[in-house]
Short mmCIF file of C-alpha atoms and ligand atoms in Angstrom, two decimals:
data_model
loop_
_atom_site.label_atom_id
_atom_site.label_comp_id
_atom_site.label_asym_id
_atom_site.label_seq_id
_atom_site.Cartn_x
_atom_site.Cartn_y
_atom_site.Cartn_z
CA MET A 1 31.02 -10.99 17.31
CA SER A 2 30.11 -8.59 20.08
CA SER A 3 30.71 -5.01 19.02
CA GLY A 4 28.78 -2.70 21.30
CA ILE A 5 26.04 -1.02 19.33
CA VAL A 6 24.83 -4.01 17.36
CA GLU A 7 24.95 -6.49 20.26
CA GLN A 8 21.33 -5.67 21.07
CA TYR A 9 20.29 -7.22 17.75
CA PHE A 10 21.62 -10.68 18.57
CA ARG A 11 20.28 -13.58 20.59
CA ASN A 12 23.40 -13.79 22.64
CA ASP A 13 22.22 -17.00 24.33
CA ARG A 14 22.43 -18.65 20.89
CA LEU A 15 26.10 -17.76 20.43
CA PRO A 16 28.75 -18.91 19.69
CA HIS A 17 27.67 -19.46 16.10
CA ILE A 18 28.42 -22.58 14.06
CA TRP A 19 30.57 -20.89 11.43
CA CYS A 20 34.19 -22.00 10.88
CA PRO A 21 37.02 -19.65 11.89
CA GLY A 22 37.54 -17.16 9.05
CA CYS A 23 34.13 -17.73 7.44
CA GLY A 24 32.91 -14.51 5.83
CA HIS A 25 29.26 -14.99 6.77
CA GLY A 26 29.59 -13.29 10.18
CA ILE A 27 30.76 -10.08 8.51
CA ILE A 28 27.63 -9.97 6.37
CA MET A 29 25.42 -10.66 9.39
CA HIS A 30 27.18 -7.81 11.21
CA SER A 31 26.67 -5.50 8.21
CA LEU A 32 22.98 -6.34 8.21
CA ALA A 33 22.66 -5.58 11.94
CA LYS A 34 24.55 -2.31 11.43
CA ALA A 35 22.32 -1.32 8.50
CA ILE A 36 19.19 -1.99 10.59
CA ASP A 37 20.68 0.02 13.46
CA GLU A 38 21.59 2.97 11.25
CA LEU A 39 18.08 2.96 9.76
CA GLY A 40 16.65 3.01 13.30
CA LEU A 41 14.20 0.19 12.55
CA GLU A 42 12.13 -1.19 15.41
CA LYS A 43 12.97 -4.83 16.04
CA ASP A 44 9.36 -5.90 15.83
CA LYS A 45 8.94 -4.26 12.42
CA VAL A 46 11.62 -6.46 10.87
CA CYS A 47 11.18 -10.05 9.71
CA ILE A 48 14.25 -12.00 8.58
CA VAL A 49 13.64 -15.17 6.58
CA SER A 50 16.19 -17.76 5.49
CA GLY A 51 16.38 -21.08 3.70
CA ILE A 52 18.97 -23.75 4.62
CA GLY A 53 22.76 -23.48 4.52
CA CYS A 54 25.58 -22.06 6.62
CA SER A 55 24.40 -18.59 5.53
CA SER A 56 20.81 -19.40 6.36
CA ARG A 57 21.74 -19.97 9.99
CA ALA A 58 22.15 -16.20 10.47
CA PRO A 59 18.53 -15.38 11.40
CA GLY A 60 18.72 -17.90 14.24
CA TYR A 61 21.24 -15.59 15.89
CA MET A 62 19.37 -12.36 15.18
CA ASP A 63 16.80 -10.96 17.61
CA PHE A 64 13.97 -10.04 15.24
CA ASN A 65 10.93 -11.89 13.93
CA THR A 66 12.75 -14.73 12.17
CA LEU A 67 11.90 -17.76 10.07
CA HIS A 68 14.34 -20.54 9.22
CA THR A 69 12.50 -22.33 6.43
CA THR A 70 13.33 -25.03 3.83
CA HIS A 71 16.16 -25.13 1.31
CA GLY A 72 15.51 -22.74 -1.58
CA ARG A 73 12.11 -21.58 -0.38
CA ALA A 74 12.93 -18.53 1.74
CA LEU A 75 11.47 -16.17 -0.86
CA ALA A 76 8.23 -18.15 -1.04
CA PHE A 77 7.79 -17.89 2.75
CA ALA A 78 8.84 -14.24 2.67
CA THR A 79 6.27 -13.49 -0.04
CA GLY A 80 3.55 -14.86 2.24
CA VAL A 81 4.77 -12.73 5.15
CA LYS A 82 4.98 -9.58 3.02
CA LEU A 83 1.49 -10.05 1.55
CA ALA A 84 0.00 -10.63 5.01
CA ARG A 85 1.97 -7.83 6.72
CA PRO A 86 3.13 -5.36 4.05
CA GLU A 87 4.21 -2.85 6.70
CA LEU A 88 7.06 -5.16 7.83
CA GLU A 89 10.61 -4.88 6.49
CA VAL A 90 10.99 -8.40 5.14
CA ILE A 91 14.61 -9.41 4.62
CA VAL A 92 15.71 -12.70 3.08
CA VAL A 93 19.09 -14.14 4.04
CA THR A 94 20.16 -16.82 1.59
CA GLY A 95 23.17 -18.61 0.09
CA ASP A 96 24.26 -18.82 -3.53
CA GLY A 97 23.01 -22.41 -3.63
CA ASP A 98 19.83 -21.65 -1.72
CA CYS A 99 18.80 -18.75 -3.96
CA SER A 100 20.20 -19.56 -7.38
CA ALA A 101 20.11 -23.38 -7.59
CA ILE A 102 17.12 -24.96 -5.81
CA GLY A 103 15.59 -21.51 -5.20
CA GLY A 104 16.31 -19.99 -8.61
CA ASN A 105 12.70 -20.09 -9.67
CA HIS A 106 11.53 -18.20 -6.57
CA LEU A 107 14.29 -15.65 -7.10
CA ILE A 108 13.34 -14.74 -10.67
CA HIS A 109 9.62 -14.57 -9.93
CA SER A 110 10.05 -12.47 -6.78
CA ALA A 111 12.16 -10.10 -8.85
CA ARG A 112 9.61 -10.10 -11.68
CA ARG A 113 6.84 -9.14 -9.26
CA ASN A 114 8.93 -6.39 -7.72
CA ILE A 115 7.65 -7.39 -4.29
CA GLY A 116 9.07 -5.26 -1.46
CA ILE A 117 11.50 -7.82 -0.07
CA THR A 118 15.24 -7.28 0.43
CA THR A 119 17.38 -10.30 -0.44
CA ILE A 120 20.94 -10.59 0.85
CA VAL A 121 22.87 -13.34 -0.90
CA PHE A 122 25.78 -14.69 1.18
CA ASN A 123 27.67 -15.69 -1.97
CA ASN A 124 30.68 -17.91 -1.19
CA ASN A 125 30.69 -19.64 -4.60
CA ILE A 126 30.02 -23.07 -3.11
CA TYR A 127 27.65 -25.20 -1.02
CA GLY A 128 29.36 -24.76 2.34
CA MET A 129 27.01 -26.59 4.66
CA THR A 130 26.92 -29.86 2.75
CA GLY A 131 30.64 -30.22 2.08
CA GLY A 132 31.80 -28.10 -0.85
CA GLN A 133 29.67 -29.10 -3.84
CA TYR A 134 29.90 -26.62 -6.71
CA SER A 135 27.08 -24.10 -7.02
CA PRO A 136 25.69 -21.91 -9.82
CA THR A 137 28.20 -19.21 -8.82
CA THR A 138 31.30 -21.41 -8.78
CA PRO A 139 33.57 -19.95 -11.47
CA THR A 140 34.30 -22.07 -14.56
CA ASN A 141 37.35 -24.33 -14.07
CA ASP A 142 37.20 -24.04 -10.27
CA PHE A 143 36.96 -27.15 -8.11
CA GLY A 144 34.35 -28.52 -5.75
CA THR A 145 33.54 -31.89 -4.19
CA THR A 146 31.26 -32.57 -7.17
CA ALA A 147 33.69 -31.01 -9.66
CA PRO A 148 36.95 -32.89 -8.92
CA TYR A 149 38.22 -32.29 -12.48
CA GLY A 150 37.06 -28.66 -12.62
CA ASN A 151 33.67 -27.04 -13.19
CA ILE A 152 32.66 -26.76 -16.85
CA ASP A 153 29.50 -24.70 -16.15
CA LYS A 154 29.38 -20.94 -16.56
CA ALA A 155 28.63 -19.02 -13.37
CA PHE A 156 25.57 -16.90 -12.73
CA ASP A 157 26.05 -13.21 -11.98
CA ILE A 158 23.27 -13.08 -9.38
CA ALA A 159 22.92 -9.28 -9.41
CA SER A 160 22.48 -9.28 -13.22
CA LEU A 161 20.15 -12.25 -13.05
CA ALA A 162 17.90 -10.47 -10.52
CA GLY A 163 18.08 -7.16 -12.39
CA GLY A 164 17.22 -8.85 -15.67
CA ALA A 165 14.27 -10.59 -14.04
CA GLY A 166 12.85 -7.29 -12.75
CA ALA A 167 14.49 -6.45 -9.40
CA THR A 168 14.47 -2.67 -9.05
CA TYR A 169 17.59 -2.35 -6.84
CA THR A 170 20.71 -4.48 -7.23
CA ALA A 171 24.17 -4.10 -5.78
CA ARG A 172 27.28 -6.14 -5.00
CA GLY A 173 29.66 -5.80 -2.08
CA THR A 174 32.24 -8.05 -0.43
CA VAL A 175 33.18 -9.00 3.11
CA PHE A 176 36.46 -7.16 2.65
CA HIS A 177 34.62 -3.92 1.75
CA ALA A 178 32.35 -4.17 4.80
CA ASN A 179 31.44 -0.47 5.10
CA GLN A 180 30.26 -0.28 1.50
CA LEU A 181 28.38 -3.53 2.02
CA THR A 182 26.50 -1.98 4.95
CA LYS A 183 25.67 1.02 2.78
CA TYR A 184 24.23 -1.18 0.00
CA ILE A 185 22.20 -3.22 2.50
CA LYS A 186 20.83 0.02 3.98
CA THR A 187 19.82 1.34 0.57
CA ALA A 188 18.31 -2.03 -0.34
CA ILE A 189 16.15 -2.05 2.82
CA GLU A 190 15.01 1.52 2.20
CA HIS A 191 14.20 0.76 -1.42
CA LYS A 192 10.54 0.18 -2.30
CA GLY A 193 10.35 -2.93 -4.45
CA PHE A 194 12.48 -6.05 -4.83
CA SER A 195 16.08 -5.33 -3.88
CA LEU A 196 19.05 -7.68 -3.90
CA VAL A 197 22.56 -7.36 -2.54
CA ASP A 198 25.04 -9.94 -3.82
CA ALA A 199 27.37 -10.10 -0.80
CA ILE A 200 30.57 -11.90 -1.77
CA SER A 201 31.67 -14.05 1.17
CA ILE A 202 34.54 -16.45 1.74
CA CYS A 203 34.41 -20.15 2.64
CA PRO A 204 37.98 -20.99 3.62
CA THR A 205 36.99 -24.52 4.65
CA TYR A 206 35.67 -25.77 1.31
CA TYR A 207 36.01 -23.25 -1.52
CA GLY A 208 39.35 -22.04 -0.20
CA ARG A 209 40.87 -25.49 0.35
CA LYS A 210 39.52 -27.05 -2.86
CA ASN A 211 40.87 -24.16 -4.90
CA LYS A 212 44.17 -23.66 -3.06
CA LYS A 213 43.30 -20.09 -2.13
CA GLY A 214 45.61 -20.09 0.87
CA SER A 215 44.81 -18.58 4.23
CA VAL A 216 41.84 -16.45 5.19
CA VAL A 217 44.13 -13.44 4.89
CA ASN A 218 45.00 -14.48 1.31
CA MET A 219 41.32 -14.81 0.49
CA MET A 220 40.57 -11.36 1.91
CA GLN A 221 43.52 -9.94 -0.02
CA TRP A 222 42.06 -11.48 -3.17
CA LEU A 223 38.75 -9.68 -2.55
CA LYS A 224 40.63 -6.45 -1.97
CA ASP A 225 42.67 -6.77 -5.17
CA SER A 226 40.10 -8.13 -7.57
CA PHE A 227 36.89 -6.19 -6.89
CA ILE A 228 36.57 -2.68 -8.25
CA ASP A 229 33.70 -0.24 -7.95
CA ILE A 230 31.66 0.09 -11.11
CA LYS A 231 32.09 3.89 -11.00
CA VAL A 232 35.88 3.51 -10.96
CA ALA A 233 35.76 0.78 -13.62
CA ASP A 234 33.83 3.06 -15.99
CA LYS A 235 36.86 5.36 -16.13
CA LEU A 236 39.49 2.65 -16.56
CA PRO A 237 40.88 1.42 -19.89
CA GLU A 238 39.88 -2.14 -20.84
CA GLU A 239 43.31 -3.64 -20.08
CA LYS A 240 43.13 -2.45 -16.45
CA LYS A 241 39.76 -4.15 -16.01
CA ALA A 242 40.91 -7.57 -17.20
CA GLY A 243 40.33 -10.22 -14.52
CA LYS A 244 38.56 -7.77 -12.20
CA HIS A 245 35.08 -8.16 -10.77
CA LEU A 246 32.59 -5.36 -10.38
CA MET A 247 31.00 -4.21 -7.16
CA GLY A 248 28.75 -1.25 -6.43
CA GLU A 249 25.18 -0.31 -7.29
CA PHE A 250 24.04 -1.67 -10.65
CA LYS A 251 20.32 -0.88 -10.87
CA LYS A 252 18.08 1.57 -9.05
CA VAL A 253 14.72 2.33 -10.62
CA THR A 254 11.20 3.05 -9.39
CA GLU A 255 8.39 0.75 -10.46
CA PRO A 256 5.03 -0.27 -8.91
CA GLU A 257 5.51 -2.51 -5.90
CA TYR A 258 3.59 -5.79 -5.71
CA THR A 259 1.85 -5.52 -2.33
CA ASP A 260 0.66 -1.98 -3.20
CA GLU A 261 -0.81 -3.28 -6.44
CA TYR A 262 -2.38 -6.19 -4.58
CA GLN A 263 -4.01 -3.84 -2.05
CA LYS A 264 -5.54 -1.84 -4.91
CA LEU A 265 -7.41 -4.94 -6.06
C1 TPP B 301 15.41 -30.06 -0.36
C2 TPP B 301 16.84 -30.07 0.12
N1 TPP B 301 17.82 -30.39 -0.75
C3 TPP B 301 19.10 -30.40 -0.33
C4 TPP B 301 19.40 -30.07 0.96
C5 TPP B 301 20.84 -30.13 1.41
N2 TPP B 301 21.44 -28.80 1.50
C6 TPP B 301 21.44 -28.12 2.67
S1 TPP B 301 22.24 -26.66 2.57
C7 TPP B 301 22.64 -26.96 0.94
C8 TPP B 301 23.48 -26.00 0.14
C9 TPP B 301 23.85 -24.77 0.86
O1 TPP B 301 24.62 -23.93 0.02
P1 TPP B 301 24.41 -22.38 0.03
O2 TPP B 301 22.98 -22.03 -0.12
O3 TPP B 301 25.33 -21.79 -0.97
O4 TPP B 301 24.80 -21.95 1.52
P2 TPP B 301 26.22 -21.98 2.27
O5 TPP B 301 26.19 -23.21 3.12
O6 TPP B 301 27.29 -22.03 1.24
O7 TPP B 301 26.22 -20.72 3.04
C10 TPP B 301 22.12 -28.17 0.50
C11 TPP B 301 22.29 -28.71 -0.86
C12 TPP B 301 18.35 -29.71 1.83
N3 TPP B 301 18.59 -29.34 3.09
N4 TPP B 301 17.08 -29.73 1.38
S1 SF4 B 302 31.74 -24.53 5.66
FE1 SF4 B 302 32.34 -22.61 4.65
S2 SF4 B 302 30.44 -21.39 4.56
FE2 SF4 B 302 30.14 -23.03 6.10
S3 SF4 B 302 30.73 -22.11 8.05
FE3 SF4 B 302 32.55 -23.16 7.25
S4 SF4 B 302 33.67 -21.54 6.13
FE4 SF4 B 302 31.56 -20.81 6.43
MG1 MG B 303 27.21 -20.98 -0.61
#
């Protein structure tokens, strides 16, 4: 984990972390630390809030103002922090289950309000912490502990969901494309209003094993091969886009921010 510049942002006495070897979550946490470093934010001006899950353990390792809250409710706690201290950069770290299953309601309403919170979704398509149950982002026909015959649900596209609900900045990156991911997280933090980065992670222990995805290297190769930037995709013929997933920046608009509007009252 230690990599010079960003080491100062970690509570090194809390390491090693709990994540399995090959888990993608550490790459996203590193990208977040790098984005904060590149933006030159003061530690005490940042508040990182999480729910519960493997992903939600990240703020425990990060040396900022941090809150590890209850499953699905990170955005509710973060809303309270942002309203009380609008000058803080409030960043929510959450999992696909945490933010789009139990926390789905908080997600859509935070987006609808356009409150100045940045949400980073550590999206590994499964409930990692509790043993591989399928989540709202598990692809149709994929397997999980609770979908032993295959998942018949359709998956949420969390970036589209947030954008449709009113988020004013949305993007998607992956743990393979770590530099781009850092760039999106940076832009999301700088953005005024509700911003969300759907950070595609890998869970080799549950999602990988249940779906016979092979080694961590195979899973990373899959991210490399199957995600294409939306700007590139726009220029490709339909047949070349079949089976590919989009990454990049999807929505970037300016609209009144909630805590500003609240102050005006
Ligand atoms: C109210 C409540 N319901 C259920 C749980 C059990 N629980 C803990 S983490 C989790 C899912 C985590 O999945 P996700 O948010 O995708 O994070 P990951 O572990 O995959 O990073 C669940 C169901 C809980 N802690 N609290
Ligand atoms: S169970 Fe999955 S998400 Fe959790 S630490 Fe292990 S690899 Fe990561
Ligand atoms: Mg998950």
